[in-house]
Coordinates of C-alpha atoms in Angstrom, one line a residue:
M1 CA -36.1 19.8 43.6
I2 CA -36.1 23.4 42.4
Q3 CA -33.2 24.3 40.1
T4 CA -32.7 28.0 40.6
E5 CA -30.8 30.0 38.0
I6 CA -29.5 33.2 39.6
R7 CA -28.5 35.8 37.1
V8 CA -25.3 37.7 38.1
L9 CA -24.9 41.3 37.4
R10 CA -21.2 41.9 36.5
C11 CA -21.6 45.6 36.3
L12 CA -23.6 47.6 38.8
Y13 CA -24.9 49.9 36.1
I14 CA -27.6 49.2 33.6
N15 CA -28.1 51.7 30.7
G16 CA -26.1 54.2 32.6
K17 CA -28.2 53.9 35.8
S18 CA -27.3 52.3 39.0
R19 CA -29.5 49.2 39.7
Y20 CA -28.4 48.9 43.3
S21 CA -26.7 51.7 45.2
T22 CA -24.6 51.1 48.3
S23 CA -26.9 53.2 50.5
S24 CA -28.7 51.3 53.3
A25 CA -32.0 52.6 51.9
N26 CA -31.6 50.6 48.8
V27 CA -29.8 47.5 50.2
Y28 CA -32.6 46.8 52.7
S29 CA -35.7 48.1 50.9
D30 CA -38.6 45.7 50.8
K31 CA -38.9 46.6 47.1
I32 CA -35.6 44.7 46.4
Y33 CA -36.8 41.6 48.2
K34 CA -40.5 41.8 47.2
S35 CA -40.5 38.5 45.2
V36 CA -38.7 36.8 48.1
I37 CA -41.2 38.2 50.6
D38 CA -44.1 37.0 48.4
Q39 CA -42.7 33.6 47.2
G40 CA -39.7 32.8 49.4
Y41 CA -36.9 30.8 47.8
K42 CA -38.9 30.5 44.5
G43 CA -38.9 34.3 44.3
L44 CA -35.1 34.4 44.5
A45 CA -34.8 33.1 40.9
R46 CA -36.3 36.4 39.7
H47 CA -33.5 38.5 41.1
T48 CA -30.5 39.9 39.4
I49 CA -27.7 39.5 41.9
P50 CA -25.0 42.1 42.0
E51 CA -21.4 40.8 42.5
N52 CA -19.2 42.4 45.1
Y53 CA -22.2 42.6 47.4
G54 CA -22.5 42.6 51.1
S55 CA -19.1 44.1 52.2
N56 CA -20.5 44.4 55.8
Q57 CA -20.4 40.6 55.9
I58 CA -16.7 40.2 55.1
M59 CA -14.9 39.6 58.4
A60 CA -11.2 39.2 59.2
S61 CA -9.9 36.6 61.8
K62 CA -6.6 36.2 63.5
N63 CA -6.0 32.9 61.8
D64 CA -6.9 33.8 58.2
E65 CA -3.9 32.1 56.7
Q66 CA -4.6 28.9 58.6
L67 CA -8.2 28.9 57.5
S68 CA -7.2 29.5 53.9
Q69 CA -4.9 26.5 54.0
L70 CA -7.5 24.3 55.6
I71 CA -10.2 25.0 53.0
A72 CA -7.6 24.5 50.3
N73 CA -7.2 20.9 51.5
F74 CA -10.6 20.0 50.2
K75 CA -10.6 18.9 46.6
S76 CA -14.3 18.1 46.4
P77 CA -16.5 20.8 44.8
I78 CA -17.5 23.6 47.3
K79 CA -19.6 26.5 46.2
F80 CA -19.6 28.5 49.4
S81 CA -18.0 27.9 52.8
I82 CA -18.1 29.6 56.2
G83 CA -15.9 29.3 59.3
Y84 CA -17.4 30.1 62.7
G85 CA -17.2 29.4 66.4
S86 CA -14.5 30.0 69.0
G87 CA -11.9 28.4 66.7
V88 CA -12.4 31.3 64.2
F89 CA -13.5 34.2 66.4
E90 CA -12.7 34.5 70.1
Q91 CA -15.5 34.0 72.6
T92 CA -15.6 35.0 76.2
G93 CA -15.3 32.2 78.7
Y94 CA -12.7 30.1 76.9
K95 CA -9.3 29.3 78.3
K96 CA -6.6 30.4 75.9
S97 CA -4.5 27.3 76.8
K98 CA -7.3 25.1 75.3
K99 CA -7.1 24.8 71.5
P100 CA -10.7 25.1 70.3
Q101 CA -12.1 23.1 67.4
I102 CA -12.5 25.0 64.1
D103 CA -16.0 24.8 62.8
M104 CA -16.9 25.0 59.1
I105 CA -19.9 24.5 56.9
H106 CA -19.5 23.8 53.2
M107 CA -22.4 24.6 50.8
V108 CA -22.3 22.5 47.7
D109 CA -24.4 22.1 44.6
K110 CA -24.7 18.3 44.7
P111 CA -24.1 16.7 48.1
A112 CA -23.8 13.2 46.6
D113 CA -21.0 14.3 44.3
F114 CA -19.2 16.0 47.2
H115 CA -19.4 13.0 49.4
E116 CA -18.3 10.7 46.6
Q117 CA -15.1 12.7 46.0
N118 CA -14.6 13.5 49.7
L119 CA -14.8 9.8 50.6
E120 CA -12.0 9.1 48.1
Q121 CA -9.8 11.8 49.6
F122 CA -10.8 11.6 53.3
S123 CA -12.6 8.3 54.0
G124 CA -11.3 8.4 57.6
H125 CA -13.3 11.5 58.3
Y126 CA -16.5 9.5 58.1
S127 CA -17.8 7.0 60.7
G128 CA -18.8 3.4 59.8
I129 CA -21.6 4.9 57.8
R130 CA -19.2 5.4 54.9
M131 CA -19.7 1.7 54.1
F132 CA -23.2 2.6 52.7
G133 CA -21.7 5.0 50.1
P134 CA -22.3 8.6 49.1
A135 CA -26.0 8.2 48.1
I136 CA -27.0 7.0 51.5
I137 CA -24.9 9.6 53.3
S138 CA -26.7 12.3 51.2
K139 CA -30.1 10.8 52.1
I140 CA -29.2 11.0 55.8
Q141 CA -27.9 14.5 55.3
E142 CA -31.4 15.6 54.2
Y143 CA -33.0 15.0 57.6
G144 CA -33.3 17.8 60.1
A145 CA -31.7 21.0 58.9
G146 CA -30.0 19.3 55.9
V147 CA -26.5 19.3 57.3
Y148 CA -24.1 16.4 57.6
F149 CA -21.2 16.9 60.0
N150 CA -17.8 15.2 60.4
P151 CA -16.5 16.3 63.8
Y152 CA -13.1 16.0 65.5
I153 CA -11.1 15.7 62.4
T154 CA -7.3 16.2 62.5
M155 CA -6.1 18.1 59.5
N156 CA -2.6 19.5 58.8
T157 CA -1.6 22.7 57.1
E158 CA 1.7 24.1 56.0
S159 CA 1.6 26.6 58.9
K160 CA 0.3 24.3 61.6
K161 CA 0.0 20.6 62.3
N162 CA -2.9 18.8 63.9
N163 CA -5.7 21.3 63.5
I164 CA -8.9 20.0 65.0
I165 CA -11.9 20.8 62.8
K166 CA -15.6 20.0 62.4
Y167 CA -17.1 20.5 59.0
G168 CA -20.7 20.2 57.8
I169 CA -22.0 19.8 54.3
I170 CA -25.3 21.3 53.1
S171 CA -26.8 21.9 49.7
V172 CA -26.8 25.5 48.4
E173 CA -30.5 25.1 47.8
K174 CA -31.2 24.2 51.4
S175 CA -29.1 27.2 52.5
L176 CA -30.9 29.6 50.3
I177 CA -34.3 28.2 51.5
D178 CA -33.4 28.8 55.1
L179 CA -31.9 32.2 54.6
S180 CA -35.0 33.4 52.6
E181 CA -37.8 31.6 54.5
W182 CA -36.4 30.6 57.9
S183 CA -37.2 27.0 57.4
S184 CA -35.0 25.8 60.3
L185 CA -32.9 28.9 61.4
Y186 CA -29.9 26.6 61.3
I187 CA -27.9 28.3 58.5
A188 CA -29.9 31.6 58.8
G189 CA -29.2 31.7 62.5
R190 CA -25.5 31.0 62.0
L191 CA -25.2 33.8 59.4
Q192 CA -27.1 36.2 61.8
K193 CA -23.8 36.2 63.7
P194 CA -20.3 37.1 62.3
V195 CA -18.8 34.3 60.2
K196 CA -15.7 34.0 58.1
Y197 CA -16.3 33.4 54.4
L198 CA -13.7 30.8 53.4
K199 CA -14.9 30.3 49.9
D200 CA -17.3 32.7 48.2
A201 CA -18.4 31.6 44.7
D202 CA -22.1 32.2 45.0
P203 CA -23.2 35.9 45.3
A204 CA -26.8 34.8 46.0
I205 CA -25.8 33.7 49.5
K206 CA -24.6 37.2 50.5
F207 CA -27.5 38.9 48.7
I208 CA -30.2 37.0 50.5
N209 CA -28.3 37.1 53.8
Q210 CA -28.9 40.9 53.8
Y211 CA -32.6 40.0 53.9
N212 CA -31.9 37.5 56.7
L213 CA -30.0 40.1 58.7
K214 CA -32.8 42.6 58.3
N215 CA -35.3 40.1 59.7
A216 CA -33.0 39.2 62.5
M217 CA -32.9 42.8 63.6
S218 CA -36.6 43.3 63.2
V219 CA -37.4 40.2 65.3
G220 CA -34.7 41.3 67.8
L221 CA -36.5 44.6 68.3
F222 CA -39.8 42.8 68.9
L223 CA -38.2 40.5 71.4
L224 CA -36.5 43.3 73.4
K225 CA -38.9 44.2 76.3
P226 CA -37.7 47.7 77.1
S227 CA -38.4 50.5 74.6
E228 CA -34.9 51.9 75.2
F229 CA -31.9 49.6 74.9
T230 CA -28.1 49.5 74.3
E231 CA -26.4 48.3 71.1
I232 CA -25.0 45.4 73.1
Q233 CA -28.4 44.4 74.3
L234 CA -29.7 44.3 70.7
Y235 CA -26.9 42.1 69.5
E236 CA -27.2 39.7 72.4
T237 CA -31.0 39.4 71.6
I238 CA -30.3 38.7 68.0
A239 CA -27.6 36.1 68.9
K240 CA -30.1 34.3 71.0
I241 CA -32.7 33.8 68.3
S242 CA -31.4 30.6 66.8
Y243 CA -30.8 29.1 70.2
M244 CA -34.4 29.4 71.3
G245 CA -35.9 26.0 71.4
D246 CA -32.6 24.2 70.8
P247 CA -32.8 21.0 72.8
R248 CA -29.1 21.3 73.7
M249 CA -29.9 24.5 75.7
L250 CA -32.7 22.6 77.6
I251 CA -30.7 19.6 78.6
G252 CA -27.4 21.3 79.4
G253 CA -25.6 20.5 76.2
E254 CA -24.7 24.1 75.5
N255 CA -23.3 27.1 77.4
P256 CA -26.4 29.0 78.7
N257 CA -24.4 32.3 78.3
K258 CA -23.4 31.5 74.7
A259 CA -25.0 34.5 73.1
R260 CA -23.4 36.9 75.6
N261 CA -20.0 35.2 75.2
I262 CA -20.2 35.5 71.4
V263 CA -21.1 39.3 71.4
G264 CA -18.7 40.0 74.2
K265 CA -15.6 39.2 72.1
Q266 CA -17.1 40.0 68.7
F267 CA -18.8 43.3 69.3
E268 CA -16.9 45.1 66.6
N269 CA -17.8 42.4 64.1
F270 CA -21.5 42.7 65.1
Q271 CA -21.2 46.4 64.5
K272 CA -19.8 45.9 61.0
L273 CA -22.6 43.4 60.3
Y274 CA -25.5 45.5 61.6
N275 CA -24.4 49.2 61.5
P276 CA -25.8 49.6 58.0
L277 CA -29.1 48.1 59.2
L278 CA -29.1 50.4 62.2
N279 CA -28.7 53.4 59.8
F280 CA -31.6 52.0 57.7
F281 CA -33.9 51.7 60.7
I282 CA -32.9 55.2 61.9
E283 CA -33.5 56.6 58.4
N284 CA -36.9 55.0 58.3
N285 CA -37.8 56.3 61.8
I286 CA -38.1 52.8 63.2
L287 CA -35.3 53.6 65.7
V288 CA -34.3 56.8 67.4
E289 CA -30.6 57.1 68.4
L290 CA -30.4 58.5 71.9
Q291 CA -26.7 58.2 72.6
P292 CA -24.2 57.8 69.7
D293 CA -21.2 56.9 71.8
G294 CA -19.3 53.8 70.7
S295 CA -20.1 50.7 72.7
K296 CA -22.6 52.7 74.8
R297 CA -24.9 53.6 72.0
R298 CA -28.5 53.7 73.0
F299 CA -31.6 53.5 71.0
K300 CA -35.4 53.9 71.4
K301 CA -38.0 51.9 69.5
N302 CA -40.4 54.1 67.4
L303 CA -42.8 51.4 66.4
D304 CA -46.4 52.3 65.8
N305 CA -49.0 49.8 64.5
D306 CA -48.4 50.6 60.8
K307 CA -44.6 50.1 61.1
T308 CA -45.1 46.9 63.1
S309 CA -47.6 45.4 60.7
K310 CA -45.4 46.3 57.7
I311 CA -42.4 44.5 59.3
I312 CA -44.6 41.4 60.2
G313 CA -45.8 41.3 56.6
S314 CA -42.2 41.1 55.3
L315 CA -40.9 38.4 57.6
P316 CA -39.5 35.2 56.0
L317 CA -42.3 33.2 54.4
Q318 CA -42.2 29.9 56.4
F319 CA -41.7 31.7 59.6
R320 CA -44.5 34.2 58.8
R321 CA -46.8 31.2 58.1
K322 CA -46.1 29.8 61.6
L323 CA -46.8 33.1 63.3
Y324 CA -50.0 33.6 61.3
K325 CA -51.3 30.2 62.2
R326 CA -51.1 31.1 65.9
Y327 CA -53.7 33.7 65.3
T328 CA -56.2 32.0 63.0
S329 CA -58.7 31.5 65.8
K330 CA -58.1 34.7 67.6
F331 CA -58.5 36.9 64.6
A332 CA -60.7 34.7 62.4
E333 CA -62.9 37.6 61.3
E334 CA -59.9 39.7 60.2
L335 CA -58.5 36.6 58.4
S336 CA -61.6 36.1 56.4
Q337 CA -61.1 39.6 55.0
D338 CA -57.4 39.2 54.3
S339 CA -56.8 37.1 51.1
Q340 CA -53.0 37.7 51.3
A341 CA -52.8 36.3 54.9
E342 CA -55.0 33.3 53.9
A343 CA -52.7 32.7 50.9
V344 CA -49.6 32.7 53.2
I345 CA -51.2 30.3 55.6
N346 CA -52.3 27.9 52.8
G347 CA -49.0 28.0 51.0
L348 CA -50.4 29.8 47.9
H349 CA -48.9 32.4 45.6
I350 CA -49.3 36.0 46.8
N351 CA -48.6 39.4 45.4
T352 CA -48.4 41.9 48.2
N353 CA -47.9 45.2 46.3
G354 CA -46.9 46.7 49.6
E355 CA -50.4 46.3 51.0
I356 CA -51.0 45.2 54.6
G357 CA -54.3 43.4 55.3
P358 CA -56.5 43.6 58.4
F359 CA -55.3 40.2 59.8
T360 CA -51.6 41.4 59.9
K361 CA -52.7 44.7 61.4
A362 CA -54.6 42.9 64.1
I363 CA -51.5 40.8 64.9
A364 CA -49.4 44.0 65.1
M365 CA -51.7 45.3 67.9
D366 CA -51.8 42.1 69.9
P367 CA -50.2 42.3 73.4
Q368 CA -49.1 38.7 73.1
L369 CA -47.1 39.3 69.9
R370 CA -43.7 38.9 71.6
K371 CA -44.8 35.6 73.2
N372 CA -46.1 34.3 69.9
L373 CA -42.9 35.3 68.1
V374 CA -40.9 33.3 70.7
N375 CA -43.1 30.3 70.3
S376 CA -42.8 30.5 66.5
I377 CA -39.0 30.6 66.8
K378 CA -39.1 27.6 69.0
L379 CA -41.4 25.8 66.6
T380 CA -38.9 26.6 63.8
V381 CA -35.8 25.6 65.7
T382 CA -36.6 22.6 67.9
F383 CA -37.4 19.7 65.5
P384 CA -34.6 20.3 63.0
A385 CA -32.1 20.9 65.9
L386 CA -33.3 17.7 67.6
I387 CA -32.9 15.6 64.4
Q388 CA -29.4 17.1 63.8
T389 CA -28.4 16.1 67.3
I390 CA -29.7 12.5 66.8
K391 CA -28.2 12.3 63.3
G392 CA -24.8 13.4 64.7
I393 CA -24.6 10.2 66.7
F394 CA -24.6 8.2 63.5
S395 CA -22.5 10.5 61.4
A396 CA -19.9 11.1 64.0
G397 CA -19.8 7.6 65.6
I398 CA -20.3 6.7 69.2
I399 CA -16.8 7.7 70.6
K400 CA -16.8 11.1 68.9
S401 CA -20.4 11.7 69.9
I402 CA -19.5 11.0 73.6
N403 CA -16.5 13.3 73.4
Y404 CA -18.6 16.0 71.8
A405 CA -21.4 15.7 74.3
W406 CA -18.9 15.8 77.2
E407 CA -17.2 18.9 75.8
K408 CA -20.6 20.7 75.5
R409 CA -21.6 19.6 79.0
T410 CA -18.3 21.0 80.3
K411 CA -19.1 24.4 78.7
Y412 CA -22.5 24.3 80.2
R413 CA -21.1 23.8 83.7
H414 CA -18.6 26.5 83.2
G415 CA -21.3 28.8 81.8

């Protein structure tokens, strides 16, 4: 296991000069994330992380006080925690009379330590698997996307009794790997949508999530078929990324209109999350704004081969590797002349220096790029999501699993 030491910059000025400005040009520049582009998670250790970073990611919800009291109930060590779903932010298609479950994910340094202390405090949250102890629970957690969930938990707060929550536990390391490399798009996909930060004690999460958001918008632009599109269409496309290939969508275990429902009620939060990126893409002439009018904003893609290949060459490392592998036969000659692309495919160290090789340029011109991106996303999402679903049966217990599956099936029918 890699032990990453992230240096925290307590002052945004070094020797009287600003290291990172708040302008979108600096926040999203490939130069900032170069070592992450080249080495993925390993490259993150080389970064100086500014505190008070990522103000576009800070969201308010209507039940902030309730959420604050819920997270305060946990005495086990939590480094970073997010709240999400219809229990935190409203979604279209939900009856107001029905109290939705509040979803959380806790990111912790040492899962075994968390489970050991959490079992002492909340042993009833675990299924019969608790009998095997924290070490075995942590081992089970590692499978799939690396998240262990306790669903349908009743938890009281000072302001409200009988809150129904579901909370997952994942290591900080696994979270950072997914955000920087798109290893499963489980955490990265969740943070591509608005979430509520319940506990924020690791600035590296917000820092690398800016890179995750940039990649989500880049891929979203590639996935959009029309060259002209609305802001809402862009956000709905981004929201769909992490659901592509999810087995629950295929078997009717999830609302087919989920992405549209999320954006419909959270449009302003999506604007806060992505407006700095829209400005960055406009500044860099990747997008042209056609109609700057509130929710009716329209844009046009301005992607030539050079811009497309540069974006492809800066995609998250594991995801880029999957995309490249789809082209090894088709562009074998170009690959033989492109040592950087070969290194990515073979999992070797690379140093891009901003250069784009002939293999990546050939991919940028391929008419099947969109199709291969979709297939690469599905390849990233499907297996971890399937394992998470199977694992949930054991971690939740049979009765809770049946209730959860029935609720999801009901949402699918209503969708």
